[in-house]
Every structure is written in C-alpha cells, then in structure tokens.
Coordinates of C-alpha atoms in Angstrom, one line a residue:
M217 CA -27.0 31.7 -35.0
R218 CA -26.9 35.3 -35.0
N219 CA -23.5 36.4 -33.8
T220 CA -24.3 39.9 -33.1
A221 CA -22.3 42.4 -31.0
K222 CA -24.9 42.7 -28.2
F223 CA -24.1 39.2 -27.3
T224 CA -20.5 39.5 -26.7
T225 CA -19.9 41.3 -23.5
A226 CA -22.8 41.6 -21.3
V227 CA -24.3 38.4 -22.3
L228 CA -20.9 36.4 -21.8
A229 CA -20.6 38.3 -18.3
A230 CA -24.0 37.2 -17.4
G231 CA -22.8 33.5 -18.5
A232 CA -20.4 33.7 -15.9
L233 CA -23.0 34.5 -13.1
T234 CA -25.3 32.1 -14.5
L235 CA -22.6 29.3 -14.0
G236 CA -22.3 30.2 -10.5
L237 CA -25.9 29.8 -9.9
T238 CA -26.5 26.8 -11.6
A239 CA -23.4 24.8 -10.6
C240 CA -25.4 22.7 -8.2
G241 CA -28.2 22.1 -10.7
S242 CA -29.3 18.6 -11.7
E243 CA -27.5 16.4 -13.6
D244 CA -30.3 14.0 -14.5
S245 CA -30.6 14.8 -18.1
A246 CA -26.9 14.2 -18.8
S247 CA -26.3 11.2 -16.5
D248 CA -29.5 9.1 -16.7
T249 CA -29.1 7.7 -20.3
S250 CA -32.5 5.7 -20.0
G251 CA -34.4 8.9 -19.9
P252 CA -35.5 11.4 -22.8
L253 CA -32.5 13.2 -24.2
V254 CA -33.4 16.9 -23.4
V255 CA -31.8 19.5 -25.9
A256 CA -31.5 23.1 -25.6
A257 CA -32.2 25.2 -28.8
S258 CA -32.7 28.6 -30.4
P259 CA -36.3 28.4 -31.9
T260 CA -35.3 29.2 -35.6
P261 CA -34.3 27.1 -37.3
H262 CA -32.6 24.7 -34.5
A263 CA -35.7 23.6 -32.5
E264 CA -37.8 23.4 -35.9
I265 CA -35.3 20.9 -37.3
L266 CA -35.3 18.9 -33.9
D267 CA -39.2 19.0 -33.7
Y268 CA -39.0 17.6 -37.2
V269 CA -36.7 14.9 -35.8
K270 CA -38.7 14.1 -32.8
D271 CA -42.0 13.9 -34.8
N272 CA -40.8 12.0 -38.0
L273 CA -37.5 10.0 -37.3
A274 CA -36.8 9.6 -33.5
K275 CA -39.2 6.8 -32.6
K276 CA -38.1 4.4 -35.4
A277 CA -34.7 5.2 -34.0
G278 CA -35.4 4.3 -30.5
L279 CA -34.8 7.9 -29.3
D280 CA -37.0 9.8 -26.7
L281 CA -36.1 13.3 -27.5
E282 CA -37.3 16.5 -25.9
V283 CA -36.8 19.9 -27.1
K284 CA -36.4 23.0 -25.0
E285 CA -36.3 26.5 -26.5
F286 CA -34.1 29.3 -25.5
T287 CA -34.0 32.7 -26.8
D288 CA -30.5 33.6 -25.2
Y289 CA -27.1 32.4 -26.1
V290 CA -26.0 31.7 -22.8
T291 CA -28.4 29.4 -21.0
P292 CA -28.2 26.6 -23.4
N293 CA -24.4 26.4 -22.5
T294 CA -24.8 26.7 -18.9
A295 CA -27.6 24.2 -18.8
T296 CA -25.6 21.8 -20.7
E297 CA -22.4 22.3 -18.5
D298 CA -24.6 21.7 -15.3
G299 CA -26.4 18.8 -16.7
S300 CA -30.1 20.4 -16.7
V301 CA -30.0 19.5 -20.4
G302 CA -28.1 16.9 -22.2
A303 CA -27.1 18.5 -25.3
N304 CA -27.5 22.0 -27.1
Y305 CA -28.0 23.0 -30.7
F306 CA -27.8 26.7 -31.3
Q307 CA -24.0 27.8 -31.8
T308 CA -21.2 27.9 -34.0
Q309 CA -17.7 26.6 -33.3
P310 CA -16.0 29.9 -32.9
Y311 CA -18.7 31.1 -30.5
L312 CA -18.5 27.8 -28.4
D313 CA -14.6 28.2 -28.4
D314 CA -15.0 31.8 -27.2
F315 CA -17.7 30.8 -24.6
N316 CA -15.6 27.9 -23.2
K317 CA -12.6 30.2 -22.6
K318 CA -14.5 33.1 -21.1
N319 CA -16.5 30.9 -18.8
G320 CA -14.5 27.9 -18.0
T321 CA -17.0 25.4 -19.3
H322 CA -16.3 22.1 -21.0
I323 CA -18.5 21.9 -24.0
V324 CA -17.6 20.1 -27.1
S325 CA -19.2 19.7 -30.5
V326 CA -20.5 16.4 -31.6
V327 CA -21.4 16.9 -35.2
D328 CA -22.1 20.1 -37.8
V329 CA -25.7 20.5 -38.9
H330 CA -26.4 23.5 -40.8
L331 CA -25.2 27.0 -41.9
E332 CA -26.9 30.1 -42.0
P333 CA -25.0 31.5 -45.0
L334 CA -24.0 35.2 -45.6
G335 CA -24.6 36.5 -49.0
L336 CA -23.9 39.6 -50.9
Y337 CA -27.0 41.5 -52.3
S338 CA -27.8 44.5 -54.3
H339 CA -30.7 46.4 -55.7
K340 CA -28.5 47.8 -58.2
V341 CA -26.5 45.3 -59.9
K342 CA -27.1 41.7 -61.2
K343 CA -23.6 40.4 -60.7
A344 CA -20.8 41.0 -58.3
E345 CA -18.4 42.0 -61.3
D346 CA -20.7 44.6 -62.3
L347 CA -20.2 46.6 -58.9
K348 CA -18.6 49.9 -60.2
S349 CA -15.3 51.4 -58.9
G350 CA -15.8 53.2 -55.6
A351 CA -19.0 51.2 -54.9
T352 CA -20.3 51.2 -51.2
V353 CA -20.8 47.9 -49.7
A354 CA -22.3 47.3 -46.3
V355 CA -21.2 44.7 -43.6
P356 CA -22.1 43.6 -40.4
N357 CA -20.0 45.5 -37.9
D358 CA -19.5 42.9 -35.2
T359 CA -16.2 41.0 -35.1
V360 CA -17.2 37.5 -36.2
N361 CA -19.8 38.5 -38.9
E362 CA -17.9 41.5 -40.5
G363 CA -14.8 38.9 -40.7
R364 CA -17.1 36.3 -42.4
A365 CA -18.3 39.1 -45.0
L366 CA -14.9 40.1 -45.8
Q367 CA -13.8 36.4 -46.1
L368 CA -16.9 35.9 -48.3
L369 CA -15.6 38.7 -50.7
A370 CA -12.3 37.4 -50.7
A371 CA -13.4 33.9 -51.6
N372 CA -15.1 35.5 -54.6
G373 CA -11.9 37.4 -55.8
I374 CA -13.6 40.8 -55.1
I375 CA -10.8 41.7 -52.4
T376 CA -7.5 40.0 -51.1
L377 CA -7.1 39.9 -47.3
K378 CA -4.0 39.2 -45.2
D379 CA -3.1 35.6 -44.8
G380 CA -4.4 34.1 -41.6
V381 CA -6.8 36.8 -40.5
G382 CA -9.7 34.6 -40.4
T383 CA -13.1 35.9 -38.8
A384 CA -11.1 38.5 -37.1
A385 CA -10.6 40.3 -40.5
T386 CA -11.6 44.0 -40.7
P387 CA -11.4 46.5 -43.6
S388 CA -7.8 47.4 -42.5
D389 CA -6.8 43.7 -43.3
I390 CA -7.4 44.2 -47.1
T391 CA -4.5 44.1 -49.2
K392 CA -5.9 44.3 -52.5
N393 CA -9.1 46.1 -53.6
P394 CA -9.2 46.4 -57.2
K395 CA -12.9 48.2 -57.3
N396 CA -11.8 50.6 -54.4
L397 CA -14.9 49.5 -52.8
E398 CA -16.0 51.5 -49.7
F399 CA -17.1 49.7 -46.7
K400 CA -20.2 50.6 -44.6
E401 CA -20.2 49.1 -41.2
L402 CA -23.6 48.5 -39.7
E403 CA -25.4 46.3 -37.2
A404 CA -26.1 42.9 -38.9
A405 CA -29.8 43.4 -38.6
Q406 CA -29.7 46.7 -40.5
T407 CA -27.7 45.2 -43.5
P408 CA -30.9 44.2 -45.6
R409 CA -32.5 47.6 -44.9
S410 CA -29.5 49.4 -46.4
L411 CA -29.8 48.0 -49.7
D412 CA -31.6 51.2 -51.2
D413 CA -28.8 53.4 -49.9
V414 CA -25.6 51.3 -50.8
D415 CA -24.5 49.4 -53.7
A416 CA -24.4 46.0 -52.2
A417 CA -24.5 44.6 -48.6
V418 CA -23.5 41.3 -47.0
V419 CA -26.3 40.0 -45.0
N420 CA -26.8 37.0 -42.7
G421 CA -29.1 34.2 -43.7
N422 CA -31.6 34.7 -40.8
Y423 CA -31.9 38.3 -41.7
A424 CA -32.2 37.6 -45.3
I425 CA -35.2 35.5 -44.5
E426 CA -36.9 38.5 -42.6
A427 CA -36.4 40.6 -45.4
D428 CA -37.9 38.2 -48.0
L429 CA -34.8 37.7 -49.7
K430 CA -34.2 34.3 -51.2
P431 CA -30.5 33.5 -50.8
A432 CA -30.3 30.6 -53.3
Q433 CA -31.7 32.9 -55.9
D434 CA -31.1 36.5 -55.0
A435 CA -27.5 36.6 -53.6
L436 CA -24.7 37.8 -56.0
V437 CA -22.5 35.5 -54.0
L438 CA -23.2 33.0 -51.2
E439 CA -21.2 31.2 -48.5
S440 CA -20.5 27.7 -49.1
A441 CA -21.8 25.1 -46.2
K442 CA -18.9 22.8 -46.9
G443 CA -16.0 23.1 -44.4
N444 CA -17.4 26.3 -43.0
P445 CA -16.2 26.7 -39.6
N446 CA -19.4 28.8 -38.7
S447 CA -21.8 25.7 -39.2
N448 CA -24.3 25.3 -36.5
L449 CA -23.6 22.3 -34.2
L450 CA -25.1 19.7 -31.7
A451 CA -23.0 20.2 -28.5
V452 CA -22.5 18.1 -25.2
K453 CA -20.6 18.5 -22.2
E454 CA -17.2 16.8 -22.4
G455 CA -17.5 13.2 -21.7
Q456 CA -21.0 12.8 -23.0
E457 CA -20.0 12.2 -26.7
D458 CA -20.6 8.6 -26.4
D459 CA -24.0 8.7 -24.6
P460 CA -26.0 6.4 -27.1
R461 CA -28.9 9.0 -27.2
V462 CA -26.5 11.6 -28.4
K463 CA -24.9 9.2 -31.1
K464 CA -28.6 8.3 -32.4
L465 CA -29.8 12.2 -32.6
A466 CA -26.3 13.2 -34.3
K467 CA -27.1 10.4 -36.7
L468 CA -30.5 11.6 -37.5
L469 CA -29.4 15.4 -37.8
N470 CA -26.9 14.1 -40.5
S471 CA -29.5 11.9 -42.3
P472 CA -31.0 12.3 -46.0
E473 CA -34.4 13.1 -44.5
V474 CA -33.3 16.2 -42.3
K475 CA -31.1 17.5 -45.6
K476 CA -34.2 17.5 -47.6
F477 CA -36.4 19.0 -44.8
I478 CA -33.5 21.8 -44.5
E479 CA -33.5 22.4 -48.0
D480 CA -37.1 22.4 -48.6
K481 CA -38.1 24.5 -45.9
Y482 CA -35.5 27.0 -45.8
A483 CA -35.0 27.7 -49.7
G484 CA -31.4 28.4 -49.3
A485 CA -31.3 30.7 -46.3
V486 CA -30.1 27.6 -44.1
L487 CA -27.8 25.1 -45.7
P488 CA -27.0 21.4 -44.6
S489 CA -23.4 21.2 -43.4
F490 CA -23.3 17.3 -44.2

C-alpha cells in the first residue's frame, strides 16, 4: 500500500461522504455465504495475488472468488462496511486503525499477507556504514512513511530514536546521529529520483519497482516482513471473520503456493508476511 500524504485528508473526508451515500447499499456480498466472496483490492500487487489464488487455488479449496479492483483507498473500506463487497485487501493496520477512527467504520483485520518494504538505496556507497559524516539522506515526507524510514535506519544502528515514537517519528525524535546525517524530506514518489542528488534515499517497495531497483539486491538495508505492523492485510467488516469463505481465502493467502508466487514475481519488492 502506498501511504502518501495526498490520501490523508481529502480522501478520508471523502470517505465520510461515501459512507453516508452507501449506508443503504446492498449487503448481499457479506450476508449470502453461498455466493462468491467479492474482494475489493488495489491492482498491484493485491489484485494480482488474488487473481493467482482465483486461477490456481480457489477451485480446489471450494472457494468462489471474485476480485474487484479499486485505485483509491476509501471505496474498498466503505464498500466493505456497507456490504457491497465481502472483504478487502489493500491496506496496512495503521491505515485501517486511522480510517475506522475517522469514519466510524467497523472493519477488522483477518490475516497479514505481504509487506512492500522500505529500503535504503544509494548510487554513491555500497554499504550503509560507508556513508560519510554529514551525508544527506532523502526520506518520504508523509507521516507514516517518514516514521517507517527512520525506524528502518534505527533498526540498523544508523540512528537512535526516542522510545515509543513508532511510525510517528520525525527527524526531531532522533536522539543519536553518529554520522551527523542530514535528512531531506521528499514526496515518497520522488525519493528514487533523488538518488543522483543525495547520498542515499529511503524508498518504498512499490516505487523501487518503478525505478528498476531490486530491493533484495540493491538495498543497503531493507525492512523485515516478520512482525512488521505495516504488512498489507485481508480485512472484513466486524462479525464476518467466521464466514467460511473468508476463512478459506485467509488460509490460501497464507499458503506455501502464494508465498512462492510473491517471492518469484516480485523479487523482494514485495515480501510474504507469513
């Protein structure tokens, strides 16, 4: 999921309006467990992963799966809330928590599936420890991704952060900066384009793909998927967790076949979270 700043205010406000408009929508997809499970998903990689499940695993598991693609981060949740779809797969837990709080929705996580890892990249050094004193590091400027970027650097001993700041961390929360790094805050999509102008940059996995970077090979340091709160997840409206179709899909999404599909197709730009 791309947690970029442009989605945080206008889109969430639009979500409140959408909820009002769709509150009387059909609940067929959520209540009729005999029909297909309709899942709202972002095109890449979410819908691609679901399509793999649909084409290769669902029939044998007795699951009738329908995938609906959405390019925004509001409609999948509002459609899940009003029952227009039975589940969604596009978001992280921090985004879901924020959406529920701001929109009064009741959507819950079922299972983590994948992580689009942030990595530290450079055109000037081969190892993170080779960064010189005073080096400039570009980081995403939106709240969630900047915090993730700083946490990545802290996890690898490059900086130290105040205890408990989590993904809300900003450069002002740095308590130790042995290399006296300077941080250049940029829109997340601009970070890979800055690599010729800065000493290093923290780049989201999806933008790394677009920039022909290979996270597993090119990143100086890379986020770990295990225990990462920013994993992308399958979600449903509260009360639908025991839908047998949802349980089947959750099991398939955490299957060895899906793990291999993710690893083979995305070459480290998307990592299994299970």
